[in-house]
Tab-separated table of C-alpha atoms in Angstrom:
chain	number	residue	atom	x	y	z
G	6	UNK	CA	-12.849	151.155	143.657
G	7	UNK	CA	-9.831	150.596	141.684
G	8	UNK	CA	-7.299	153.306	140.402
G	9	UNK	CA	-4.302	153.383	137.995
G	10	UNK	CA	-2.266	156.995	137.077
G	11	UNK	CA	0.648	157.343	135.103
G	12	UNK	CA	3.275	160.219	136.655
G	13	UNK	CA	6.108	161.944	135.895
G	14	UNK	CA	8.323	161.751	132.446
G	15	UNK	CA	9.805	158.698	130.001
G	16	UNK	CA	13.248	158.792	129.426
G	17	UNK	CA	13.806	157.627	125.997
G	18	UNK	CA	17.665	156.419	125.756
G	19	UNK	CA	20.075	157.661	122.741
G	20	UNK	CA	22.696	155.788	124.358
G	21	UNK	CA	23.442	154.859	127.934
G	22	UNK	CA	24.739	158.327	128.428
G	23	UNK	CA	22.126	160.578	126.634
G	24	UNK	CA	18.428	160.783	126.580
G	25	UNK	CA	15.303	162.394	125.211
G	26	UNK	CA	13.452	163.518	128.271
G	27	UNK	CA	11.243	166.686	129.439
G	28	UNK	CA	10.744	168.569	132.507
G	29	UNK	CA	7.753	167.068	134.378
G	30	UNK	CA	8.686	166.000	138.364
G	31	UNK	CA	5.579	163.511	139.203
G	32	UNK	CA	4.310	166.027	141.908
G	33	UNK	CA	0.438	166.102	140.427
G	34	UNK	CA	0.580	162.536	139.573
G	35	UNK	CA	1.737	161.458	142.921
G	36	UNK	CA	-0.347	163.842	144.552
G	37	UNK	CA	-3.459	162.765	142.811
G	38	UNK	CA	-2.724	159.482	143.424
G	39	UNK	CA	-2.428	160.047	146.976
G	40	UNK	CA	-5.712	161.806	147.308
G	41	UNK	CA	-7.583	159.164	145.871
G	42	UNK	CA	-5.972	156.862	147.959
G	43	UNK	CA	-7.107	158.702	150.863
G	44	UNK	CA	-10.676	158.261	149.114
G	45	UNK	CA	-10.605	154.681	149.647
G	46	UNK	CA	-8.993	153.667	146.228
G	47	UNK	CA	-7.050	150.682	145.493
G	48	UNK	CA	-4.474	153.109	144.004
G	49	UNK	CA	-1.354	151.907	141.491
G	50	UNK	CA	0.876	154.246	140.517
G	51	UNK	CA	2.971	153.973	137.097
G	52	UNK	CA	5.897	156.271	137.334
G	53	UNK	CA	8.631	157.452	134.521
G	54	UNK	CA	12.012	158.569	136.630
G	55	UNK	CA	11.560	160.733	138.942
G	56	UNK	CA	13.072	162.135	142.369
G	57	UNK	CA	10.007	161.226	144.254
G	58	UNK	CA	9.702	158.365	146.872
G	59	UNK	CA	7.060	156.009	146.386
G	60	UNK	CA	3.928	157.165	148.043
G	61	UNK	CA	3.196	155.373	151.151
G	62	UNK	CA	0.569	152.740	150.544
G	63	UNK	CA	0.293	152.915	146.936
G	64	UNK	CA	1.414	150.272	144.799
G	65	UNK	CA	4.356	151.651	142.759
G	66	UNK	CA	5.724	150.377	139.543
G	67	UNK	CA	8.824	152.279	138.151
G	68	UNK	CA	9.439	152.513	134.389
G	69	UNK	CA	11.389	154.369	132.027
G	70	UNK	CA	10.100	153.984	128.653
G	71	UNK	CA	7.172	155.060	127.271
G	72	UNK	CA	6.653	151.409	125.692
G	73	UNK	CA	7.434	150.527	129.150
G	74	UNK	CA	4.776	152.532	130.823
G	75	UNK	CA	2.140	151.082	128.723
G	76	UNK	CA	2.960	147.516	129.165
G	77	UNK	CA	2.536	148.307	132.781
G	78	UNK	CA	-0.969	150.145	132.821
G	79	UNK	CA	-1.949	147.241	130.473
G	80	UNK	CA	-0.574	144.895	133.560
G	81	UNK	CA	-2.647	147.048	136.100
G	82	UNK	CA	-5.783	146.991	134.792
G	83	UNK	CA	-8.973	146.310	134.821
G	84	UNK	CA	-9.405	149.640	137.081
G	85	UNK	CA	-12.854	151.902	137.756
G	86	UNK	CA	-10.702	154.843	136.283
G	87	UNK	CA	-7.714	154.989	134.696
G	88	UNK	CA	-5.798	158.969	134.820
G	89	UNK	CA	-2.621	159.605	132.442
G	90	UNK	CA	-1.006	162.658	134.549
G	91	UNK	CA	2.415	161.262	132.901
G	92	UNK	CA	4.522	163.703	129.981
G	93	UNK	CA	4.971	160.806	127.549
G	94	UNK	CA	7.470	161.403	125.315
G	95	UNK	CA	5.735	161.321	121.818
G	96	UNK	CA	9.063	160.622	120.052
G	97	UNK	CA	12.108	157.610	120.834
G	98	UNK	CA	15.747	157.229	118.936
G	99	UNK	CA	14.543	154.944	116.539
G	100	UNK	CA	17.923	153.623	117.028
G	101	UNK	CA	19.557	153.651	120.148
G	102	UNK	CA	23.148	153.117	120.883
G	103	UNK	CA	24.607	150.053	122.762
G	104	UNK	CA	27.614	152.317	123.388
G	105	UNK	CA	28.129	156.232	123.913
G	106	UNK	CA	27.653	157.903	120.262
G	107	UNK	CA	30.768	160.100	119.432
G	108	UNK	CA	29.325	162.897	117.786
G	109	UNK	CA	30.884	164.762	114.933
G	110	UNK	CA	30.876	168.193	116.143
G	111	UNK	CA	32.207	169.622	112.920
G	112	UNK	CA	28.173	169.208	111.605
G	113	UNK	CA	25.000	169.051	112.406
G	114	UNK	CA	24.203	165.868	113.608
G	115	UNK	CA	20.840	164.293	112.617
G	116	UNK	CA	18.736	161.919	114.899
G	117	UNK	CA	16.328	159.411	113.614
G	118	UNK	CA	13.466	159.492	115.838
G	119	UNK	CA	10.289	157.260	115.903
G	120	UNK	CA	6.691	157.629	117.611
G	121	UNK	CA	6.054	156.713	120.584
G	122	UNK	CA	2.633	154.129	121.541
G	123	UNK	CA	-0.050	156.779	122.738
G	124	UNK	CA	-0.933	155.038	126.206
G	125	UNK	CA	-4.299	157.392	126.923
G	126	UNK	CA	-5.755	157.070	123.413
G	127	UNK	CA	-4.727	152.672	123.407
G	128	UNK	CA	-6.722	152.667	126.629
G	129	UNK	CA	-9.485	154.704	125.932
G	130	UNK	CA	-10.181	152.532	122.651
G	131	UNK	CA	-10.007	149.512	125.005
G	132	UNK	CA	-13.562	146.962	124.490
G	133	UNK	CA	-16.299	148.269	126.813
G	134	UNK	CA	-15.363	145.135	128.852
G	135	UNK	CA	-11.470	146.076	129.424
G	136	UNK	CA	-11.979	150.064	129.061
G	137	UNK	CA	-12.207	151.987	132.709
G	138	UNK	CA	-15.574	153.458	133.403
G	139	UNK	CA	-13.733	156.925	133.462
G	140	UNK	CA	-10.427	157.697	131.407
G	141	UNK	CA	-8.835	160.862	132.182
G	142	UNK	CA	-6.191	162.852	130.360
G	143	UNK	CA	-4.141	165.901	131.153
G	144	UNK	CA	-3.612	168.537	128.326
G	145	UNK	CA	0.082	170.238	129.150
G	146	UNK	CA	-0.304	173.427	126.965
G	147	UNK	CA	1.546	176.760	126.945
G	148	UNK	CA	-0.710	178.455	124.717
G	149	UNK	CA	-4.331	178.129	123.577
G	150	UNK	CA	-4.628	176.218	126.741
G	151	UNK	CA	-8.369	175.285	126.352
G	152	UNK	CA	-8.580	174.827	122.690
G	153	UNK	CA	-6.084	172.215	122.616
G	154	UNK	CA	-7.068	170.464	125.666
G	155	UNK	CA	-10.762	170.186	123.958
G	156	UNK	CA	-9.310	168.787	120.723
G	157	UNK	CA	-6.799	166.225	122.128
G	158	UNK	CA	-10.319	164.959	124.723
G	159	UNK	CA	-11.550	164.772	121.116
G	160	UNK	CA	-8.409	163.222	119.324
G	161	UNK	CA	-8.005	160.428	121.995
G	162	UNK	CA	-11.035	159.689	123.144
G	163	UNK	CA	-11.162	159.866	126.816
G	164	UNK	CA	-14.073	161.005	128.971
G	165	UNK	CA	-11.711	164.109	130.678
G	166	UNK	CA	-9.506	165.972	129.603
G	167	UNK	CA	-7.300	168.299	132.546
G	168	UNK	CA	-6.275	171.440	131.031
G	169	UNK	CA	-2.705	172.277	132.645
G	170	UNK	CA	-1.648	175.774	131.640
G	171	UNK	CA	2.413	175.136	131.992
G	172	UNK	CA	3.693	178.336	130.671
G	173	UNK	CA	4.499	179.737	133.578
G	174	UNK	CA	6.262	177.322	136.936
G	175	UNK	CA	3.789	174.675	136.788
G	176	UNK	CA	5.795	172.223	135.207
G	177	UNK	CA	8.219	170.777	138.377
G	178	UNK	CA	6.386	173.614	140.496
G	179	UNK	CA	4.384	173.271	143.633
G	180	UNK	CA	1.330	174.869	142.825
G	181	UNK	CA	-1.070	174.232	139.404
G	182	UNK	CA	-4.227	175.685	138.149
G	183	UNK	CA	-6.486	173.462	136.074
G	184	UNK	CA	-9.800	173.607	134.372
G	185	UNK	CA	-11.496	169.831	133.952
G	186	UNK	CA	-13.093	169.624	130.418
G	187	UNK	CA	-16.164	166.704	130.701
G	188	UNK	CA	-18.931	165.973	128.627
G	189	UNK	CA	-21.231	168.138	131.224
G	190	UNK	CA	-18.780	171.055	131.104
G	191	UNK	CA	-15.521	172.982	132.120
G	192	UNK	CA	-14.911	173.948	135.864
G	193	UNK	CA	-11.478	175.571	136.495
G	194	UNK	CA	-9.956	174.740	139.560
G	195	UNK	CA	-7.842	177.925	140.609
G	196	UNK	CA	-4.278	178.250	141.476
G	197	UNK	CA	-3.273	176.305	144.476
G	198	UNK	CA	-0.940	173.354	146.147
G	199	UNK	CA	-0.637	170.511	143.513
G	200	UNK	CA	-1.851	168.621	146.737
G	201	UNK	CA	-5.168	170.554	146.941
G	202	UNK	CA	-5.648	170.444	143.311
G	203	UNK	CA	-5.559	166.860	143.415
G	204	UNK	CA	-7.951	166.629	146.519
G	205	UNK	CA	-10.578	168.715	144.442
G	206	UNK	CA	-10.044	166.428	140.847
G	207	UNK	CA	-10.290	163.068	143.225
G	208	UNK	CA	-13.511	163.987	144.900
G	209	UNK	CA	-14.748	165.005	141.285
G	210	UNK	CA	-13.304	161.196	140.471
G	211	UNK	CA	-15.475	159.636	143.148
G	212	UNK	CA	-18.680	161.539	142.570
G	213	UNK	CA	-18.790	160.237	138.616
G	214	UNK	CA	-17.964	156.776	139.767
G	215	UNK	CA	-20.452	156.908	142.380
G	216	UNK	CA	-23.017	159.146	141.835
């Protein structure tokens, strides 16, 4: 079976000094990408910038953008399931520099900013010949965890949705506790390695796909 996961963060450029970024390091995505690997998965592995090396084994395409992450899951697929672990930047300078801004530090400076594509909802909404038989989302959420992770599976369409509570030291931490939202139900996973989280959400992967 045939895998493709999005990790880690876009960098969206204001100029080449200065970015719009966020905190995520790639550790689930990479993680869960190795696990299904280990599975038996043809695994490819879309990563924003991070600090990570490429996991041995699995095909790894490195991107910046969030435009440029979603010209390269549309270049991966077709896949069996397709899992967007990534923290896509919803918003991009609308205008980016050529050359470093100088800012006027005497006022407040104003950025024009425009929206992002939204990679899980464009692939969930794929034809039921192009679409993966399972499309998984994560939900990063500091508050009202569940709630918004059951309106954004609703809002975008995918089959999953991976609540990811990231108030506390999730977020670039080594340890995560998540609770997978599915048609059939909600079954938390509790706190543990990012590694053993993503052993538990792969062999949930390969049961759907093959059960």
């Amino acid at each position: 079976m045939r895998a493709v996961l999005t990790a880690g963060p876009t960098l969206e450029p204001i100029d080449p000094v200065r970015f719009l970024s966020n905190r995520s390091s790639g550790r689930q995505g990479y993680a869960l990408a190795e696990a299904l690997a280990a599975l038996g998965f043809e695994v490819t592995l879309v990563s924003g910038p991070t600090a990570l090396n490429d996991p041995p084994g699995i095909e790894t395409v490195r991107v910046e953008t969030a435009r440029d992450m979603l010209a390269a899951v549309e270049s991966a697929l077709p896949a069996d399931v397709f899992i967007a672990v990534a923290a896509v930047a919803d918003w991009r300078p609308a205008e980016p520099s050529a050359i470093k801004l100088k800012l006027d530090k005497s006022g407040h400076g104003a950025l024009k900013l425009a929206e992002n594509p939204d990679i899980l909802q464009t692939v969930a909404a794929l034809s039921p010949e192009a679409r993966p038989r399972l499309v998984i989302g994560f939900a990063a959420e500091t508050h009202d965890v569940l709630a918004h992770a059951r309106a954004k599976r609703a809002r975008k369409g995918c089959d999953w949705i991976i609540a990811n509570d990231v108030s506390g030291s999730a977020m670039g931490g080594a340890d995560n506790a998540v609770t997978l939202i599915t048609p059939n139900g909600e079954d938390s996973l509790a706190e543990a390695p990012k590694a053993e989280i993503a052993r538990q959400i792969a062999q949930r992967i390969e049961a759907a796909l093959t059960g």
